[in-house]
mmCIF file of C-alpha atoms and ligand atoms in Angstrom:
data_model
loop_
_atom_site.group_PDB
_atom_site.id
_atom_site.type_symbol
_atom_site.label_atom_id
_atom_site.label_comp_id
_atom_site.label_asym_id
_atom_site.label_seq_id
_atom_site.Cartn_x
_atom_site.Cartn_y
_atom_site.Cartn_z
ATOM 1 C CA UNK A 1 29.405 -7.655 2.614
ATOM 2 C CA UNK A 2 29.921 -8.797 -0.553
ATOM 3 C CA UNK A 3 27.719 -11.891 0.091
ATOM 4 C CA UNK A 4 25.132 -9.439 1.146
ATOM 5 C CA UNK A 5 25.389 -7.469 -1.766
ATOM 6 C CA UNK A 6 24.641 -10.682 -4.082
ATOM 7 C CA UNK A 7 21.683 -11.610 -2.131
ATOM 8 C CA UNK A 8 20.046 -8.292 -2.379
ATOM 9 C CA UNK A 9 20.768 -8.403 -5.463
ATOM 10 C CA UNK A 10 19.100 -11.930 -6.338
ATOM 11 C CA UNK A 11 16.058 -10.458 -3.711
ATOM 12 C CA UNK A 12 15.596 -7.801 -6.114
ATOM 13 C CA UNK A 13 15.869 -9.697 -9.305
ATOM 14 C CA UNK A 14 13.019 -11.620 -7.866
ATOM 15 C CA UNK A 15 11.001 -9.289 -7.034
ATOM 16 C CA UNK A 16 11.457 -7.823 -10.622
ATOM 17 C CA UNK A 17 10.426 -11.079 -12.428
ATOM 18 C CA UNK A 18 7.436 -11.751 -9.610
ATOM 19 C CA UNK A 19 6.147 -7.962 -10.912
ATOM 20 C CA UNK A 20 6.919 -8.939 -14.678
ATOM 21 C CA UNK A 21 4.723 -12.314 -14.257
ATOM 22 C CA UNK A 22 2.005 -10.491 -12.545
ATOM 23 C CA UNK A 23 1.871 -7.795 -15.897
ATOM 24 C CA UNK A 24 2.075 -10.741 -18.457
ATOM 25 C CA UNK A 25 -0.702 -12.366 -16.487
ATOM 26 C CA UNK A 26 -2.771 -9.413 -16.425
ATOM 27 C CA UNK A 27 -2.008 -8.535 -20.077
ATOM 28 C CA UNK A 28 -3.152 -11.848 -21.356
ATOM 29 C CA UNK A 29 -6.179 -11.534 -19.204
ATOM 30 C CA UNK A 30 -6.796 -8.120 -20.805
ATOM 31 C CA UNK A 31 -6.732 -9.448 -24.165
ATOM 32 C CA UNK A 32 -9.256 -12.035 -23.862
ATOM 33 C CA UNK A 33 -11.196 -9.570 -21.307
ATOM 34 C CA UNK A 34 -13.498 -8.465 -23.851
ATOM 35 C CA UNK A 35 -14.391 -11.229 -25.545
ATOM 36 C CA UNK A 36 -14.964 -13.029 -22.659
ATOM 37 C CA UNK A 37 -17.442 -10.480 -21.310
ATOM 38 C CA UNK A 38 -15.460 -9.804 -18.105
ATOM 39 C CA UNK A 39 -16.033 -6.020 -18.354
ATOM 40 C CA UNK A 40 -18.795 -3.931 -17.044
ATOM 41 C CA UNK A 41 -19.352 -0.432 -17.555
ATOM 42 C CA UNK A 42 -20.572 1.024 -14.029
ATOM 43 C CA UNK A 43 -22.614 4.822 -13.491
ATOM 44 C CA UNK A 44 -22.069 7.529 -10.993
ATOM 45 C CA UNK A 45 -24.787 9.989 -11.186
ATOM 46 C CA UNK A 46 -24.280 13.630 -11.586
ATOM 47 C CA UNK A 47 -26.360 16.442 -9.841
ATOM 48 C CA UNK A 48 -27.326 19.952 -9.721
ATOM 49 C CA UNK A 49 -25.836 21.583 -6.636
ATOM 50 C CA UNK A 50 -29.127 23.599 -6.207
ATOM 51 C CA UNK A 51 -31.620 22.044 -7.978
ATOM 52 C CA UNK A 52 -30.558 18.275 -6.521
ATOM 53 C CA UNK A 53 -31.500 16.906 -10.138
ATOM 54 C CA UNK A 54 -29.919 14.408 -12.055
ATOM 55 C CA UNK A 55 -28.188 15.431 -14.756
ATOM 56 C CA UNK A 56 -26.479 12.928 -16.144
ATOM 57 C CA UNK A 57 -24.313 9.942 -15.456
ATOM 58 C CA UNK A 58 -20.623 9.255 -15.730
ATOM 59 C CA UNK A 59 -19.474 5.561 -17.200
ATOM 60 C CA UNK A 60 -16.818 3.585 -14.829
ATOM 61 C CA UNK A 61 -15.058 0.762 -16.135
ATOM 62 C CA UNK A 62 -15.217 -2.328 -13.597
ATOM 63 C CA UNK A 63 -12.951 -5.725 -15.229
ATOM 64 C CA UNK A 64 -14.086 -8.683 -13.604
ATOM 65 C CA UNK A 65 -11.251 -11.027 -13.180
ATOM 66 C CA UNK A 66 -12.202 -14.778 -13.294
ATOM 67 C CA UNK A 67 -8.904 -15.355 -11.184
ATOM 68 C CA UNK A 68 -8.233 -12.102 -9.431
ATOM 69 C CA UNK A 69 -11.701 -10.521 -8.702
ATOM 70 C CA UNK A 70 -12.407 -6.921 -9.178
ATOM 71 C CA UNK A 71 -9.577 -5.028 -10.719
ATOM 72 C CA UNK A 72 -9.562 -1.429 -10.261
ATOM 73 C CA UNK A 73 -9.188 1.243 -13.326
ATOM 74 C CA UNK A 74 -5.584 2.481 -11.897
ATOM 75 C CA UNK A 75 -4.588 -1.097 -12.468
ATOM 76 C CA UNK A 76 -5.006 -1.861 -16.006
ATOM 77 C CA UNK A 77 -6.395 1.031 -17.857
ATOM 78 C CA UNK A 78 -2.264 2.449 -17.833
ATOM 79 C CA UNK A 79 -1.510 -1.466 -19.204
ATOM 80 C CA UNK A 80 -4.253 -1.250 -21.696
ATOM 81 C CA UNK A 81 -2.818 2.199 -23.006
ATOM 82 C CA UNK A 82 0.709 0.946 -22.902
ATOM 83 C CA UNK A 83 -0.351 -2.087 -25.488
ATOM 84 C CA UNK A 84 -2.600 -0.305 -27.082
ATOM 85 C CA UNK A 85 -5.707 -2.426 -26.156
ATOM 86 C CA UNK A 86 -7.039 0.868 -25.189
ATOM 87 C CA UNK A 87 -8.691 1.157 -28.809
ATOM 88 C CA UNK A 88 -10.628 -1.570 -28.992
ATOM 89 C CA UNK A 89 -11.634 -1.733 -25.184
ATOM 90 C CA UNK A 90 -12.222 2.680 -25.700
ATOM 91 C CA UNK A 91 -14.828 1.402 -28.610
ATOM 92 C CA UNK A 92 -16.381 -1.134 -26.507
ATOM 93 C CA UNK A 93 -16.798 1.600 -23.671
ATOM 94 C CA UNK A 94 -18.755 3.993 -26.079
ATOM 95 C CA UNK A 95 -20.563 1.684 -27.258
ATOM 96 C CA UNK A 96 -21.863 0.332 -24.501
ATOM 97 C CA UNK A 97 -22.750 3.549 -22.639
ATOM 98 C CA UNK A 98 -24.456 4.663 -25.798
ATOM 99 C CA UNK A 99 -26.603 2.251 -26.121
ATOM 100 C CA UNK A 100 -27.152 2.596 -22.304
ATOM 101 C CA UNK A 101 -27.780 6.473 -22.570
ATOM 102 C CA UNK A 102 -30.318 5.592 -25.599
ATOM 103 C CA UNK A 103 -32.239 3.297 -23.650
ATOM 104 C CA UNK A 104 -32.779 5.583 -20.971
ATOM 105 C CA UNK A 105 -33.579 8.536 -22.982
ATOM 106 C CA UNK A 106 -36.203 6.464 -24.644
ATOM 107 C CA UNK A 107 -37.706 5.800 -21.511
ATOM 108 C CA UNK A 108 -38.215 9.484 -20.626
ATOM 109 C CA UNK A 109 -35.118 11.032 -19.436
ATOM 110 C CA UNK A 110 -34.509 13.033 -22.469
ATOM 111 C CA UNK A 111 -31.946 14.822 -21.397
ATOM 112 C CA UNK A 112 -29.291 12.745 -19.608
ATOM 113 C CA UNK A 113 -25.741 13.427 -20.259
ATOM 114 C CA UNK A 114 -23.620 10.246 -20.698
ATOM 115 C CA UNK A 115 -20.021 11.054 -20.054
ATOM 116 C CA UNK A 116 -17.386 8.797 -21.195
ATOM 117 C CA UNK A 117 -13.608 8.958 -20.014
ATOM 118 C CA UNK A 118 -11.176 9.019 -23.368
ATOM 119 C CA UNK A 119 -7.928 7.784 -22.951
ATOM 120 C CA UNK A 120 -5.122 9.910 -24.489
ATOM 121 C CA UNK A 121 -4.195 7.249 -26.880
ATOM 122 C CA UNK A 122 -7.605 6.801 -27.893
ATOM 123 C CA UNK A 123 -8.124 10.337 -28.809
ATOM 124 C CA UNK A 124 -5.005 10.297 -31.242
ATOM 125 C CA UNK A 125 -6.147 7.737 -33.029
ATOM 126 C CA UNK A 126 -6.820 9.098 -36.821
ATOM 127 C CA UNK A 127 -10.517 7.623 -37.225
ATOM 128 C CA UNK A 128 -11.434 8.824 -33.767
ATOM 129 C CA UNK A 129 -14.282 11.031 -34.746
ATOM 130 C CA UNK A 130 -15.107 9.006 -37.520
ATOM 131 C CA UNK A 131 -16.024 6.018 -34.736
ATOM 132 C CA UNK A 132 -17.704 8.087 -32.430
ATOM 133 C CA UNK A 133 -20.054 9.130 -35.427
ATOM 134 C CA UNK A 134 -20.411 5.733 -36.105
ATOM 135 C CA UNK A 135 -21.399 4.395 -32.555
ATOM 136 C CA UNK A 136 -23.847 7.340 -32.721
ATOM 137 C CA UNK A 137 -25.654 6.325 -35.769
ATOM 138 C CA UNK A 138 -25.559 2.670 -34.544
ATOM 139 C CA UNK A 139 -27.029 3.370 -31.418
ATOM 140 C CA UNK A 140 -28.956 6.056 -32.091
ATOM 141 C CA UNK A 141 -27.828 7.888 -29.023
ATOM 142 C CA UNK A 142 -28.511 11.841 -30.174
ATOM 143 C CA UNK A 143 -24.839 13.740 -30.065
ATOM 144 C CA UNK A 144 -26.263 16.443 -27.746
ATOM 145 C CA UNK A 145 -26.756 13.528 -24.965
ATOM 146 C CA UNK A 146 -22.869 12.426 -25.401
ATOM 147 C CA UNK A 147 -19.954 14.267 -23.596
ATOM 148 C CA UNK A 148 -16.422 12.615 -23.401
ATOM 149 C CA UNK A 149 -14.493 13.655 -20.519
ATOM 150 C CA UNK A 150 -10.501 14.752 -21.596
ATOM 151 C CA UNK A 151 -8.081 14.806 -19.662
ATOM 152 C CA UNK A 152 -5.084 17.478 -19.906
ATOM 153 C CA UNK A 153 -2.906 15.056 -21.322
ATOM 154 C CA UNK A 154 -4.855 14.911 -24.377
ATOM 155 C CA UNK A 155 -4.988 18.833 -24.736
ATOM 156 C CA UNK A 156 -1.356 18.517 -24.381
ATOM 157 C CA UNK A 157 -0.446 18.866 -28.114
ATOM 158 C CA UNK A 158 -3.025 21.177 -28.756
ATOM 159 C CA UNK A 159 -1.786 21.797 -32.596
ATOM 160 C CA UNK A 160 -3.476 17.994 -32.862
ATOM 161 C CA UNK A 161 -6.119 18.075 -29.861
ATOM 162 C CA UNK A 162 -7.600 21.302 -31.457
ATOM 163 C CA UNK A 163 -9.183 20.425 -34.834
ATOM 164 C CA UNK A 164 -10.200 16.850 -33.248
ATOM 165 C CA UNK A 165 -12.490 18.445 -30.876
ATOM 166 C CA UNK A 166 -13.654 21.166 -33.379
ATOM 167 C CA UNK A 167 -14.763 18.495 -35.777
ATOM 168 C CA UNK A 168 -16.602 16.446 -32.664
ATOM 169 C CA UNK A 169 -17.992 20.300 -31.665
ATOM 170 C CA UNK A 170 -19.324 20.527 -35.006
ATOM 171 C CA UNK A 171 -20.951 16.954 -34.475
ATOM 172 C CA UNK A 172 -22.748 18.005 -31.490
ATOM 173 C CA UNK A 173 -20.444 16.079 -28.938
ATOM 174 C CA UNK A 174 -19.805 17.920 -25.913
ATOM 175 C CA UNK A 175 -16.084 18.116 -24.113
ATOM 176 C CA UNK A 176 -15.523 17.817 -20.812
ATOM 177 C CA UNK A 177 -11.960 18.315 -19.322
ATOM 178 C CA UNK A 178 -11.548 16.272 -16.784
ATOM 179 C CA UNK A 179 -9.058 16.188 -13.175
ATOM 180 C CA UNK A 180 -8.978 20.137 -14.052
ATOM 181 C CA UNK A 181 -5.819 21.085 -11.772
ATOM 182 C CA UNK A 182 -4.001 18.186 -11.644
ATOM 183 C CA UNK A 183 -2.368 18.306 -14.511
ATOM 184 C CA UNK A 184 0.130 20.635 -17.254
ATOM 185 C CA UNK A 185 -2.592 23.475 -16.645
ATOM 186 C CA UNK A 186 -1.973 25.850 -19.371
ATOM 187 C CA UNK A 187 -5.049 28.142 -18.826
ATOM 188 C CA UNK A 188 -4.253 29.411 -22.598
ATOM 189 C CA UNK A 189 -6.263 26.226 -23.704
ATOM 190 C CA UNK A 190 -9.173 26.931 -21.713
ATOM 191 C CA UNK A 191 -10.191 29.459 -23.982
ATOM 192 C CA UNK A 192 -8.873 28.268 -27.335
ATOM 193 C CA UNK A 193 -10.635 24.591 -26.584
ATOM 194 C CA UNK A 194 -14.215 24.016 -27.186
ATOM 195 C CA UNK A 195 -15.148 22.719 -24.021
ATOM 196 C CA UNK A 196 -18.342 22.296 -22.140
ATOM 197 C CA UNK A 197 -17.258 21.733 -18.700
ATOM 198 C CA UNK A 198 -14.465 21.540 -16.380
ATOM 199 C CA UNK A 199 -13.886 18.989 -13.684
ATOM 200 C CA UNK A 200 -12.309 19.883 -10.576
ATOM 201 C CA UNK A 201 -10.576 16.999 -9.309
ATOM 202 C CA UNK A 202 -11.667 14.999 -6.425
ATOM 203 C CA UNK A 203 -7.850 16.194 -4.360
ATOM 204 C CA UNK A 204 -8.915 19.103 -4.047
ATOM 205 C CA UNK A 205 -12.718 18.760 -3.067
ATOM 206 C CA UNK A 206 -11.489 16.427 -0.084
ATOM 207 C CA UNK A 207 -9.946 19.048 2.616
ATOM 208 C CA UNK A 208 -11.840 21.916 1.631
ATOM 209 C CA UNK A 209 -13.697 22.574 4.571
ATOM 210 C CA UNK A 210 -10.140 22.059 6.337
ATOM 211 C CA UNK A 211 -7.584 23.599 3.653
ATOM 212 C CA UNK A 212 -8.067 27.192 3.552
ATOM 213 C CA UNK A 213 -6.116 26.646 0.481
ATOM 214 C CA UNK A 214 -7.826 24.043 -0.869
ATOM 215 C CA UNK A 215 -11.285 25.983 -0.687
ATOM 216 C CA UNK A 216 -9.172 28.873 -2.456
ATOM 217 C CA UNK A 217 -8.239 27.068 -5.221
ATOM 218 C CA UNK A 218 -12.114 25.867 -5.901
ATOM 219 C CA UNK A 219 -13.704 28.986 -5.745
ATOM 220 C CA UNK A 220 -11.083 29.831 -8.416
ATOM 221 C CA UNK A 221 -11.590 26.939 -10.687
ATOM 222 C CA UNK A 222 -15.599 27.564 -10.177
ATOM 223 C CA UNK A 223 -15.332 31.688 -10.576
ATOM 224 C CA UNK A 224 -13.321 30.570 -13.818
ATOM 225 C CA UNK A 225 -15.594 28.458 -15.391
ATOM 226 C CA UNK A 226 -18.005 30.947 -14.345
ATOM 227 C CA UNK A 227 -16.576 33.861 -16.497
ATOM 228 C CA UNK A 228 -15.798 31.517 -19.394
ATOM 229 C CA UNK A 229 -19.609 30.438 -19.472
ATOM 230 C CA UNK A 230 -18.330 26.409 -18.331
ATOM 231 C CA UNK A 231 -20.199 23.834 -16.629
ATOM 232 C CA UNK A 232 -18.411 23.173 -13.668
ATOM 233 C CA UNK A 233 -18.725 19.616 -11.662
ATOM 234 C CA UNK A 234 -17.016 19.163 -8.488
ATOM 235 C CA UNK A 235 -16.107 15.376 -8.075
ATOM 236 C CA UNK A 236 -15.678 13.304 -5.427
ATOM 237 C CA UNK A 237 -17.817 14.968 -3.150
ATOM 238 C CA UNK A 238 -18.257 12.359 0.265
ATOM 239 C CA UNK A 239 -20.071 15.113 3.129
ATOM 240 C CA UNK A 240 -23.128 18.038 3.259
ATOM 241 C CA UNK A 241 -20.113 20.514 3.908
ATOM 242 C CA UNK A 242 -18.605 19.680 1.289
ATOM 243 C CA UNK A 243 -21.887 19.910 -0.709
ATOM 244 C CA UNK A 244 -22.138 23.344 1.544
ATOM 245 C CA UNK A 245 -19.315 25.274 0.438
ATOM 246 C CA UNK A 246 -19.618 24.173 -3.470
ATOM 247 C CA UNK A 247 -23.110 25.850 -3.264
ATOM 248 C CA UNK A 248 -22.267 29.286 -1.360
ATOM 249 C CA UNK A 249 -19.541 28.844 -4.531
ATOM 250 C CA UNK A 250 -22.021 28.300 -6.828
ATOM 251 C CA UNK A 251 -20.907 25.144 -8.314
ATOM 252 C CA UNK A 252 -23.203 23.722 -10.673
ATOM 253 C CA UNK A 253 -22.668 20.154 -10.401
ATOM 254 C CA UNK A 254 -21.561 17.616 -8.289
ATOM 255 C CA UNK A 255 -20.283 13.843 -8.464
ATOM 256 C CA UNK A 256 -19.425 11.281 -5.030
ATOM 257 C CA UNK A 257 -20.385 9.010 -2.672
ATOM 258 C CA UNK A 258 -22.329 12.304 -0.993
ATOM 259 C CA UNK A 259 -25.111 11.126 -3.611
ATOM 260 C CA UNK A 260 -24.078 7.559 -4.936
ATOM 261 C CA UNK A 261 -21.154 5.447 -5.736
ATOM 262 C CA UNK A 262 -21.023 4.071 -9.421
ATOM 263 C CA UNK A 263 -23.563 1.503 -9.738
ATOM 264 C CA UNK A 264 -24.393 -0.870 -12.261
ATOM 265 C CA UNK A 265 -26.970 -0.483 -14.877
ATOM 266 C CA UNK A 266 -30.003 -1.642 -13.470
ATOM 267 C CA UNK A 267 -29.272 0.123 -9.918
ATOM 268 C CA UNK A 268 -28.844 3.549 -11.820
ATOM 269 C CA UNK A 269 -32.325 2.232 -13.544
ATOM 270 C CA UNK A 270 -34.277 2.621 -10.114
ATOM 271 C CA UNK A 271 -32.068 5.962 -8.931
ATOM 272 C CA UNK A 272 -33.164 7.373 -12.109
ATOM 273 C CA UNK A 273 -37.016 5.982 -11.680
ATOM 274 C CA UNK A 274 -37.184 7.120 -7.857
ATOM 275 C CA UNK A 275 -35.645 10.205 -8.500
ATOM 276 C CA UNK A 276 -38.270 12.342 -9.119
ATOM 277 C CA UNK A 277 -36.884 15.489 -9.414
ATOM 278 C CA UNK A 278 -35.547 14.507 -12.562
HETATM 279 P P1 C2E B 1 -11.830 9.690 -13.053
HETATM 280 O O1 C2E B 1 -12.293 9.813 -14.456
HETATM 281 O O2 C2E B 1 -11.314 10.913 -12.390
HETATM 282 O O3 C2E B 1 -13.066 9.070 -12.255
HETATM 283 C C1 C2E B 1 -13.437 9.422 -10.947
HETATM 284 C C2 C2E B 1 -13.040 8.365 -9.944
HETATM 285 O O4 C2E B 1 -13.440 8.805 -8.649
HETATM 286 C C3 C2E B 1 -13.701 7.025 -10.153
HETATM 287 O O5 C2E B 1 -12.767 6.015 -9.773
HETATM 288 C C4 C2E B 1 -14.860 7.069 -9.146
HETATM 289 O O6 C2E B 1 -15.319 5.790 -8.754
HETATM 290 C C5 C2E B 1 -14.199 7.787 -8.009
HETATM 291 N N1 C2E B 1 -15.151 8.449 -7.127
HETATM 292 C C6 C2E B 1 -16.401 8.868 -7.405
HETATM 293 N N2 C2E B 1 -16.963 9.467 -6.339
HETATM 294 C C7 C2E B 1 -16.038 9.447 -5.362
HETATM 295 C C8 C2E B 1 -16.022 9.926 -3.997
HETATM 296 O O7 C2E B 1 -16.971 10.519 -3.484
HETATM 297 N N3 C2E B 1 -14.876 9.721 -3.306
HETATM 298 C C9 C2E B 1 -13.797 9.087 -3.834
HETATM 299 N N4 C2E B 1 -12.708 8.916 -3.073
HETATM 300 N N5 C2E B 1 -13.773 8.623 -5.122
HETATM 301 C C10 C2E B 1 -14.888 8.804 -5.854
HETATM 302 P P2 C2E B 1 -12.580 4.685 -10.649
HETATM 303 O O8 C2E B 1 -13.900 4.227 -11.155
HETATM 304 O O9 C2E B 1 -11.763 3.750 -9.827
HETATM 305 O O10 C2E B 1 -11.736 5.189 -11.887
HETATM 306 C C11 C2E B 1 -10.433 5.676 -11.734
HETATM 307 C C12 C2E B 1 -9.912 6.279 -13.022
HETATM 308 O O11 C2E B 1 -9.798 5.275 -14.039
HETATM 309 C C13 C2E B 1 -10.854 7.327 -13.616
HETATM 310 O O12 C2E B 1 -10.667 8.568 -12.941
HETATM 311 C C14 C2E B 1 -10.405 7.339 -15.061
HETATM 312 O O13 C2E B 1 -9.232 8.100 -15.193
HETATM 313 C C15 C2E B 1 -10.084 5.868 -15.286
HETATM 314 N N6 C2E B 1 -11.265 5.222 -15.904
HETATM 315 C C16 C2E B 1 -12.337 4.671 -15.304
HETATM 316 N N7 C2E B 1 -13.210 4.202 -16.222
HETATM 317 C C17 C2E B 1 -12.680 4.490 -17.441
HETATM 318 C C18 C2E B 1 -13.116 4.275 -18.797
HETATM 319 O O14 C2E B 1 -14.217 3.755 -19.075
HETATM 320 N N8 C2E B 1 -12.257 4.697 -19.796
HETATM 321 C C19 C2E B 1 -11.066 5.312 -19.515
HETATM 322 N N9 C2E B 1 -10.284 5.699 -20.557
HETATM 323 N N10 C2E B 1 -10.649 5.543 -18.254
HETATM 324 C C20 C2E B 1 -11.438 5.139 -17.225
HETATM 325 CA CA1 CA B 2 -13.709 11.123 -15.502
HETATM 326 CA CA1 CA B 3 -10.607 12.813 -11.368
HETATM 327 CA CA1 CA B 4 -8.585 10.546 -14.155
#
């Protein structure tokens, strides 16, 4: 037994320093990521549940290992906040989809949203606003066509959260607050926060034509936004009865595979050209 006990023990260790390897490999990787142009911001369109127009897009990080392939989000944007390389990579993100956003509004779509995920960490940062007014000026990307996408971690602390978004508000930046449900809902913040829209999270869009509970819990979210004059964007949405139910509910918005997966650049470039009903 005791035998036993030492080589479960040595197993483990193993295991342990096999998963340590794997996040020093992938935090080197992530430092030279950047620089090395091995990330691609990605676009999932968003659309009008009953007027089936675009309305704007939401960016998707993609990282492009040389060694490893594709690496999903999940993966490394925790690592990245954990070291911190969430501030520069954040900045390259915003960057990057606003001088996306600017390109297509200059080529007609004047009123596409761009909607950019901020990481918690990101947000706390002390010249936060100050760089998003930057990247605006830079890029030339009009504040009205810019909405970052919270998450209820952020709105957490809301002594801190509160005057950040005001000042953004006050820029012209709209808020989004993103997996709305998932997370340390306080629905006190909902109306002390400026926010544009809420998110209902893609968990509980997937059994709602099955979950009797499921569907109860949307057409709260949606009557709620509803009453405090949100947007509200269902995401994740894969089937039509899916798509069904969200319009009886009068959901404004919706966001899945139902419509498109994120694509990159130049595919959301034709969506946006052969979608007509823009
Ligand atoms: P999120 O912000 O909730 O993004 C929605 C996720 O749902 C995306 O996963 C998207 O690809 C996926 N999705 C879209 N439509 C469907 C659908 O119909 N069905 C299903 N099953 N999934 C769908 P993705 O791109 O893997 O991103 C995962 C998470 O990583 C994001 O969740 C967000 O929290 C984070 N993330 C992604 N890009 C960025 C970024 O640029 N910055 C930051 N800070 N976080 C990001
Ligand atoms: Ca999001
Ligand atoms: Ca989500
Ligand atoms: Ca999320």
């Amino acid at each position: 037994a005791k035998e036993l006990g030492k080589n479960n023990y040595q197993f483990f260790t193993a295991e342990m320093n096999n998963m340590m390897a794997k996040k020093m490999n992938l935090e080197i990787g992530l430092r030279k990521a950047i620089e090395n142009h091995e990330f691609e911001l990605y676009y999932q369109p968003q659309i009008g549940v009953n007027t089936g127009k675009m309305t704007g897009v939401e960016a998707l990080i993609r990282w492009n290992h040389p060694e490893i392939g594709l690496v999903p989000p999940n993966d490394f944007i925790p690592l990245a906040e954990e070291t911190g390389l969430i501030i520069p990579m954040g900045y390259w993100i915003l960057r990057v989809a606003s001088q996306q956003a600017k390109k297509w509004i200059d080529q007609g779509f004047d009123d596409l949203r761009m909607s950019v995920n901020i990481s918690s960490r990101q947000f706390q940062q002390p010249d936060f606003v100050a760089a998003v007014q930057t990247i605006l000026s830079e890029t030339g990307l009009p504040a009205k066509n810019l909405e970052l996408e919270l998450t209820e971690s952020i709105v957490q602390n809301p002594k801190s959260a509160l005057p950040v978004m005001e000042q953004l508000k006050a820029m012209g930046v709209k808020l989004s607050l993103d997996d709305f449900g998932t997370g340390y809902s306080s629905l006190s913040y909902l109306r002390s926060f400026p926010l544009d829209t809420l998110k209902i999270d893609k968990s509980f869009i997937r059994y709602i034509n099955e979950e009797i509970k499921d569907e109860a819990i949307v057409k709260t979210i949606i009557n709620m936004a509803h009453s405090l004059k949100l947007n509200v964007i269902a995401e994740g949405v894969e089937t039509e009865e899916q798509l069904s139910l969200l319009s009886d509910n009068d959901c404004h918005e919706f966001q899945g595979y139902l419509f498109s997966r994120p694509v990159k650049a130049d595919e959301l470039q034709e969506i946006l050209e052969n979608h007509k009903a823009y």
